[in-house]
Amino acid sequence: MRITMVGTGYVGLVTGTCFANLGNDVTCLDIDPKKIEKLNNGISPIYEPGLDEMIERNHDAGRLHFTTDAEAAYQSAEVIFICVGTPSDENGHADLKYVLAAAGDVGKAIEGAPGPTGGDPEDRRAKIVVVKSTVPVGTNAKVRAEISQHTNKPFKMASNPEFLKEGAAINDFMKPDRVVVGVDDIEGTGGRMHQLYEPFVRNGHPIFVMDIPSAEMVKYAANAMLATKISFINEIANLCEAYGSNVDEVWRGMTSDARIGNKFLYPGLGYGGSCFPKDTLACVSMGKESDTPTPLLKAVHDVNQQQRLNFYDKIVQHFGGEQNLAGKKFAMWGLAFKPGTDDVREAPALTLAKKLTDAGAAVAAHDPVAHQTTREVLGDTISYHDDLYDTLDGAAALIVCTDWPEFKQPNFVDVRTRLADPVIFDGRNLYKPSLMQEEGFTYLSVGRNPVNAEAVKAG
Ligand SMILES: NC(=O)c1ccc[n+]([C@@H]2O[C@H](COP(=O)([O-])OP(=O)(O)OC[C@H]3O[C@@H](n4cnc5c(N)ncnc54)[C@H](O)[C@@H]3O)[C@@H](O)[C@H]2O)c1
């Protein structure tokens, strides 16, 4: 099929490349000329494992194109996927300005296109406009209305929320647990969407075709559930700290119950990224708009935001007050909101780095891939080091913020000798407290008793 992806970010670029990889003719459109120029020069604007090679291969094969020419991209497409950002606005609503701007352009392009009754048999079928961005229920109807402002020609709508995870995005898209498609006509549009996705579910996983409002809600429900699990275990971890329990043991005892399971229940600094924070807030905002209270999801968000501040308090209290941070240097391992990505949107590391530098401390950071994206937010208020051990020299403590695999088994002798004091604040519980004891560290983690330090009450 001829497909246009609108928005060449984490979702549009990965999904467009994967569609091309199965033989579709895909155009990735973006309003950012720098991104498109990079892609046309063979450079991916984002880090995602395996993506560079896949882009290059499909681009070279002539199936994957990059452009800023919206009119041509829309007119040539049979299926248009809107994958632009839907960030939170100042009230926590999903801001639809990018989605609706794209919809307006789609309407104008459809109006100016020769189809749908042109000579090409493909053109006899109306274009399908698919909203892949995560959007509040009712957005597809708004997109349809916006397009219809500009054209009377027929077009079809579909909702197709995306579930990929940054860091594992290609595998998630190529082998999805499920595909969700919302349509008005199950046979026509539903059938064409089914045809497009059928090669991705040869693993036997389902394609759920449903009504549009339900499809829109699925994505929010899924992300709100995952965010809830993280805030839940963090709240339990905080109770563990207050009462001297060990959250690792509690986790083992609790998750062996098959009704609970052990997925996505790891305590730490809380969630970040471009999805959970904004999608949880968008649910709360939908609740307000519809006069449907959502106190649980509001608490999930609040617990998450507090969690990184609790951790900062641990650092402050260990050093006897915020005033004592001034002039100290801290090593920071990990900036991205999770391993496998350069995405630092809502990353706990950036909150901590900012609080430390605001208090007058210096931060020497290492992340395998997220220096550039962090620099775009924090500039040179912190220093960036290609070698993780170079962050440590003379630092008052090491702070671990992201669970990158290469942080899991460092050379602890080097860590201990290069730090001014052998102190580790571990926001991802990467190390066993017993090992930290053996290695002679003062060690503070999440939901576990401190090693060689006074317990600091959470919250
Ligand atoms: N990042 C994820 O892991 C993920 C996963 C699932 C769903 N989502 C959802 O997918 C959507 C996109 O997220 P993302 O992380 O890919 O965003 P992103 O910010 O990485 O990319 C969005 C892109 O859209 C471009 N854009 C904006 N307006 C445009 C227009 N009119 N025409 C063409 N391009 C335009 C921007 O320049 C940018 O490159 C969001 O709604 C997000 O919630 C994201």
XYZ file of C-alpha atoms and ligand atoms in Angstrom:
503
model
C 0.000 0.000 0.000
C 1.057 3.633 -0.404
C 1.310 5.020 3.105
C 2.137 8.456 4.488
C 3.269 8.831 8.088
C 2.595 12.339 9.387
C 5.232 13.139 12.010
C 8.608 11.440 11.821
C 9.252 11.067 15.560
C 9.603 7.959 17.726
C 6.280 6.545 16.524
C 6.050 7.757 12.917
C 9.624 6.889 11.984
C 9.622 3.432 13.563
C 6.191 2.399 12.293
C 6.792 3.876 8.836
C 10.096 2.017 8.542
C 8.445 -1.238 9.667
C 5.627 -0.848 7.112
C 8.258 -0.241 4.408
C 10.170 -3.284 5.582
C 7.176 -5.430 4.612
C 7.133 -3.991 1.091
C 4.789 -1.026 1.436
C 5.698 2.256 -0.237
C 6.049 4.673 2.700
C 6.549 8.423 2.816
C 7.559 9.917 6.161
C 6.485 13.535 6.344
C 7.618 16.099 8.904
C 7.423 19.877 9.298
C 10.959 19.893 10.716
C 13.271 20.284 7.698
C 16.357 19.420 9.795
C 14.932 15.964 10.635
C 14.103 15.303 6.998
C 17.511 16.475 5.805
C 19.221 14.172 8.312
C 17.096 11.221 7.215
C 17.769 11.883 3.547
C 21.484 11.846 4.445
C 21.087 8.467 6.154
C 21.146 9.770 9.745
C 18.344 8.865 12.143
C 17.236 11.818 14.299
C 16.412 9.451 17.179
C 18.177 6.556 18.861
C 16.311 3.275 18.656
C 18.143 -0.070 18.572
C 18.185 -1.585 15.068
C 16.497 1.382 13.421
C 19.435 2.891 11.496
C 20.114 -0.272 9.525
C 16.424 -0.763 8.730
C 16.012 2.826 7.537
C 19.066 2.579 5.309
C 18.021 -0.719 3.738
C 14.459 0.361 2.972
C 15.500 3.845 1.831
C 18.078 2.319 -0.540
C 15.428 -0.079 -1.847
C 13.262 2.925 -2.783
C 10.361 2.020 -0.482
C 10.985 4.615 2.241
C 10.959 8.332 1.460
C 11.397 11.424 3.633
C 9.831 14.746 2.766
C 8.459 18.076 3.987
C 6.117 18.311 0.967
C 2.787 17.739 2.698
C 0.540 18.170 -0.328
C 2.346 15.569 -2.426
C 2.659 13.176 0.520
C -1.064 13.366 1.285
C -2.213 13.208 -2.303
C -0.233 10.097 -3.168
C -1.237 8.113 -0.063
C -3.922 5.477 0.250
C -3.534 5.459 4.027
C -2.413 8.497 6.059
C -1.238 7.855 9.622
C -1.253 10.900 11.896
C 1.606 10.351 14.376
C 2.296 13.882 15.600
C 2.859 14.771 19.252
C -0.011 15.311 21.700
C 1.792 16.939 24.664
C 0.007 18.084 27.819
C -1.116 21.691 27.802
C -0.850 23.784 30.972
C -4.085 22.209 32.333
C -3.077 18.617 31.655
C -5.328 18.305 28.561
C -3.834 16.588 25.526
C -2.957 19.488 23.242
C -4.452 18.669 19.839
C -2.991 21.594 17.917
C -0.543 19.433 15.925
C -3.176 16.787 15.180
C -5.751 19.316 13.988
C -3.203 21.277 11.946
C -2.247 18.062 10.152
C -5.950 17.261 9.649
C -6.532 20.659 8.033
C -3.663 20.044 5.601
C -5.004 16.573 4.832
C -8.415 18.089 3.984
C -6.869 20.633 1.627
C -4.771 17.981 -0.071
C -7.738 15.637 -0.514
C -9.701 18.496 -2.068
C -6.897 19.181 -4.547
C -6.222 15.512 -5.361
C -7.449 13.955 -8.646
C -9.125 10.920 -6.911
C -11.120 9.172 -5.742
C -12.602 8.332 -9.153
C -9.421 8.747 -11.222
C -7.947 6.192 -13.612
C -5.790 4.383 -11.055
C -7.894 1.580 -9.548
C -6.299 2.310 -6.142
C -7.684 5.856 -6.317
C -11.241 4.600 -6.524
C -11.024 3.789 -2.858
C -11.276 6.721 -0.500
C -8.166 7.529 1.509
C -8.134 6.296 5.078
C -6.978 8.855 7.642
C -5.721 6.979 10.701
C -5.094 8.674 14.032
C -2.139 6.851 15.609
C -1.234 9.610 18.085
C -2.558 9.016 21.597
C -5.658 11.212 21.792
C -8.654 11.731 24.077
C -11.920 10.067 23.182
C -13.732 12.181 20.611
C -10.611 13.335 18.783
C -11.267 11.236 15.689
C -14.595 13.025 15.351
C -12.772 16.375 15.617
C -10.254 15.279 12.978
C -13.065 14.213 10.671
C -14.804 17.585 11.159
C -11.540 19.474 10.508
C -10.868 17.583 7.279
C -14.470 18.093 6.179
C -14.042 21.866 6.574
C -11.776 21.707 3.542
C -13.280 19.046 1.303
C -16.527 17.331 0.361
C -14.675 14.413 -1.194
C -15.059 11.064 0.552
C -12.478 9.808 3.031
C -12.515 7.217 5.802
C -11.392 7.510 9.417
C -9.722 4.984 11.704
C -8.215 5.051 15.179
C -5.122 2.896 15.597
C -3.404 3.578 18.924
C 0.246 2.611 19.078
C 1.660 0.448 21.880
C 5.370 0.324 21.030
C 7.941 0.915 23.771
C 10.964 3.077 23.090
C 14.068 0.902 23.288
C 12.168 -2.128 21.958
C 10.056 -0.304 19.398
C 10.878 -2.350 16.296
C 10.170 -5.674 17.939
C 6.994 -4.315 19.546
C 5.689 -3.081 16.210
C 6.769 -6.099 14.152
C 5.416 -8.586 16.712
C 2.665 -6.776 18.595
C 0.786 -8.352 21.500
C -2.303 -7.005 19.753
C -3.348 -4.456 17.177
C -6.311 -2.226 17.994
C -8.251 -0.597 15.190
C -11.326 1.591 15.642
C -13.548 2.131 12.595
C -17.073 3.135 11.608
C -17.405 0.455 8.952
C -16.014 -2.890 9.999
C -16.169 -4.504 6.563
C -14.706 -1.712 4.409
C -12.183 0.325 6.428
C -11.827 -2.442 9.020
C -11.038 -4.924 6.250
C -8.395 -2.687 4.657
C -6.727 -2.040 8.018
C -6.843 -5.765 8.754
C -5.120 -6.436 5.427
C -2.378 -3.927 6.271
C -1.684 -5.442 9.695
C -2.215 -9.121 8.897
C 1.506 -9.818 8.182
C 2.424 -8.491 11.646
C 0.219 -10.983 13.508
C 1.335 -14.237 11.946
C 2.346 -15.029 15.553
C -1.363 -15.598 16.174
C -1.843 -12.443 18.212
C -5.162 -10.664 17.629
C -6.258 -7.657 15.617
C -9.171 -6.150 17.533
C -11.498 -4.153 15.304
C -13.901 -2.067 17.351
C -15.760 1.246 17.407
C -13.650 4.422 17.378
C -14.387 5.757 20.914
C -13.444 2.394 22.429
C -10.194 2.216 20.436
C -9.292 5.722 21.586
C -9.903 4.722 25.205
C -7.880 1.474 25.039
C -4.566 3.306 24.826
C -5.296 5.571 27.797
C -6.606 2.652 29.846
C -3.463 0.606 29.114
C -1.035 3.411 29.963
C -2.998 4.444 33.054
C -2.859 0.833 34.282
C 0.911 0.595 33.768
C 1.477 3.968 35.453
C -0.715 2.819 38.353
C 1.432 -0.280 38.855
C 4.577 1.829 39.093
C 3.096 4.326 41.543
C 1.616 1.465 43.557
C 4.932 -0.319 44.045
C 6.686 2.974 44.793
C 4.161 3.720 47.522
C 4.748 0.236 48.970
C 8.530 0.819 48.714
C 8.148 4.034 50.706
C 6.235 2.147 53.404
C 8.998 -0.490 53.394
C 11.558 2.236 54.076
C 9.491 3.652 56.916
C 9.058 0.250 58.573
C 12.394 -1.421 57.777
C 10.967 -3.976 55.325
C 12.868 -4.902 52.185
C 10.863 -4.235 49.032
C 12.755 -6.999 47.163
C 11.405 -9.563 49.604
C 7.970 -7.994 49.584
C 8.030 -8.079 45.766
C 8.890 -11.794 45.760
C 6.189 -12.669 48.244
C 3.576 -10.522 46.570
C 4.191 -11.235 42.892
C 4.189 -15.006 43.302
C 0.411 -14.629 43.534
C -0.690 -15.426 39.978
C -3.492 -12.869 40.245
C -0.900 -10.143 40.740
C 1.959 -11.253 38.477
C 5.428 -9.726 38.430
C 5.396 -7.434 35.408
C 5.931 -3.714 35.656
C 6.150 -3.648 39.426
C 9.677 -2.357 39.980
C 10.237 0.393 42.536
C 12.506 3.301 41.693
C 12.461 6.943 40.708
C 9.063 6.620 39.035
C 8.049 6.841 35.416
C 8.966 9.495 32.874
C 8.904 9.701 29.111
C 6.460 11.182 26.697
C 3.570 8.813 27.425
C 2.724 7.818 31.009
C 2.906 11.313 32.552
C 0.855 13.017 29.872
C -1.582 10.150 29.319
C -2.375 9.859 33.033
C -2.951 13.606 33.168
C -5.116 13.428 30.044
C -7.339 10.817 31.750
C -7.714 13.100 34.761
C -8.542 15.929 32.418
C -11.149 13.822 30.540
C -12.666 13.060 33.943
C -12.922 16.754 34.787
C -14.390 17.579 31.401
C -17.075 14.905 31.693
C -17.695 15.467 35.410
C -16.459 11.920 36.116
C -14.143 11.896 39.140
C -10.797 10.107 38.633
C -9.150 10.420 42.077
C -7.141 7.227 41.577
C -5.377 8.462 38.444
C -4.751 11.875 39.976
C -3.041 10.099 42.892
C -1.016 7.939 40.495
C 0.382 11.104 38.924
C 1.008 12.834 42.267
C 2.793 9.801 43.743
C 4.993 9.637 40.671
C 5.980 13.296 40.775
C 6.691 13.043 44.512
C 8.855 9.949 44.131
C 11.780 11.744 42.488
C 11.527 14.515 45.100
C 11.642 11.903 47.883
C 14.861 10.641 46.358
C 16.307 14.134 46.190
C 15.400 14.522 49.884
C 17.422 11.406 50.612
C 20.465 13.061 49.073
C 19.810 16.321 50.913
C 19.317 14.628 54.263
C 22.397 12.483 53.849
C 24.480 15.635 53.454
C 22.751 17.382 56.353
C 20.720 19.939 54.394
C 20.445 21.485 50.938
C 22.893 24.248 51.849
C 25.620 21.605 52.144
C 25.225 20.536 48.507
C 26.699 23.798 47.227
C 30.212 23.312 45.892
C 29.938 19.519 45.848
C 30.188 17.428 42.708
C 27.859 14.515 41.956
C 28.362 11.761 39.396
C 25.147 10.838 37.573
C 24.746 7.609 35.628
C 21.804 7.708 33.244
C 19.844 10.637 31.862
C 17.270 8.978 29.569
C 13.929 8.204 31.205
C 14.647 4.509 30.643
C 17.332 2.376 28.992
C 17.370 1.866 25.236
C 16.357 5.386 24.289
C 17.752 8.916 24.054
C 14.371 10.328 25.104
C 14.664 12.575 28.174
C 11.123 13.941 28.217
C 9.935 13.980 31.874
C 13.053 12.002 32.849
C 13.603 11.857 36.649
C 17.353 12.331 36.047
C 16.756 15.784 34.626
C 14.640 16.825 37.617
C 17.407 15.656 39.964
C 20.186 17.292 37.933
C 18.305 20.582 37.907
C 17.620 20.501 41.634
C 21.266 19.703 42.373
C 22.623 22.483 40.156
C 20.026 24.931 41.526
C 21.418 24.091 44.974
C 24.912 24.988 43.765
C 26.243 21.479 43.152
C 28.041 20.329 40.000
C 26.736 17.299 38.092
C 29.008 15.131 35.931
C 26.796 12.855 33.852
C 27.146 9.855 31.614
C 24.445 8.320 29.440
C 25.211 5.927 26.575
C 23.014 7.858 24.094
C 21.197 10.795 25.709
C 23.831 13.568 25.947
C 22.544 15.506 22.965
C 18.875 15.341 23.970
C 19.776 16.389 27.533
C 21.902 19.241 26.258
C 18.848 20.545 24.401
C 17.086 20.883 27.791
C 19.826 21.584 30.361
C 22.499 23.078 28.109
C 25.910 23.103 29.761
C 24.595 23.435 33.328
C 25.938 19.897 33.792
C 28.993 18.216 32.227
C 28.761 15.227 29.880
C 31.277 12.364 29.876
C 31.702 9.642 27.274
C 33.312 7.321 29.834
C 31.109 6.538 32.812
C 34.095 6.286 35.204
C 35.233 9.813 34.276
C 32.156 11.195 36.029
C 33.379 9.893 39.378
C 36.625 11.747 40.039
C 36.283 13.708 43.248
C 32.483 13.328 43.393
C 30.726 13.308 46.758
C 28.458 10.493 45.553
C 27.273 8.519 42.540
C 23.596 8.831 41.666
C 22.145 6.101 39.427
C 19.088 7.291 37.510
C 18.592 4.882 34.573
C 18.942 1.097 34.553
C 21.146 0.818 31.483
C 22.630 -2.728 31.378
C 26.214 -1.431 31.402
C 25.655 0.113 34.849
C 24.708 -3.206 36.425
C 28.146 -4.718 36.987
C 30.679 -1.915 37.097
C 34.179 -2.224 38.493
C 33.349 -1.301 42.089
C 36.999 -0.858 43.033
C 37.293 1.881 40.394
C 34.011 3.416 41.520
C 35.087 3.443 45.166
C 38.567 4.806 44.597
C 37.581 7.521 42.135
C 34.727 8.899 44.256
C 35.775 11.359 46.983
C 33.510 9.367 49.324
C 32.196 5.866 48.604
C 28.504 6.823 48.502
C 25.913 5.547 46.015
C 22.318 6.726 45.681
C 20.674 4.084 43.535
C 17.361 5.213 42.055
C 16.898 1.928 40.169
C 17.889 -0.669 42.794
C 20.607 -2.050 40.508
C 22.861 -3.379 43.257
C 22.351 -5.841 46.091
C 22.688 -4.173 49.514
C 24.805 -7.139 50.701
C 27.282 -6.546 47.849
C 27.406 -2.831 48.637
C 28.228 -3.755 52.243
C 31.040 -6.042 51.091
C 32.384 -3.399 48.706
C 32.432 -0.811 51.488
C 29.883 1.655 50.144
C 27.363 3.809 51.866
C 24.360 2.827 49.822
C 20.846 4.275 49.664
C 18.297 2.753 47.296
C 14.484 2.597 47.103
C 12.412 0.560 49.552
C 15.434 -1.193 51.100
C 17.363 -0.565 54.263
C 20.314 1.765 53.756
C 23.821 0.354 54.007
C 26.263 2.152 56.311
C 23.887 5.088 56.623
C 21.045 6.321 58.748
C 17.601 5.450 57.391
C 16.004 8.498 55.790
C 12.258 8.488 56.089
C 10.608 8.699 52.649
C 8.302 11.582 51.722
N 7.090 7.797 22.024
C 6.427 6.683 22.340
O 6.980 5.735 22.917
C 4.971 6.532 21.985
C 4.378 5.262 22.048
C 3.039 5.136 21.700
C 2.304 6.246 21.345
N 2.890 7.475 21.319
C 2.085 8.626 20.894
O 2.400 8.907 19.527
C 2.366 10.326 19.298
C 3.700 10.781 18.739
O 4.696 10.573 19.733
P 6.250 10.669 19.391
O 6.977 10.299 20.630
O 6.539 9.947 18.118
O 6.374 12.253 19.122
P 7.640 13.065 18.588
O 7.583 14.382 19.250
O 8.874 12.225 18.679
O 7.343 13.256 17.021
C 6.309 14.048 16.516
C 6.755 14.605 15.178
O 5.648 15.221 14.526
C 6.143 16.318 13.766
N 5.008 17.166 13.370
C 4.268 18.023 14.127
N 3.285 18.574 13.371
C 3.393 18.060 12.129
C 2.668 18.222 10.922
N 1.609 19.042 10.822
N 3.060 17.541 9.827
C 4.122 16.707 9.872
N 4.846 16.499 11.000
C 4.482 17.158 12.108
C 7.180 16.935 14.703
O 8.070 17.778 14.004
C 7.852 15.672 15.282
O 8.961 15.288 14.496
C 1.966 10.960 20.634
O 0.582 11.139 20.660
C 2.397 9.900 21.641
O 1.640 9.974 22.812
C 4.223 7.635 21.611
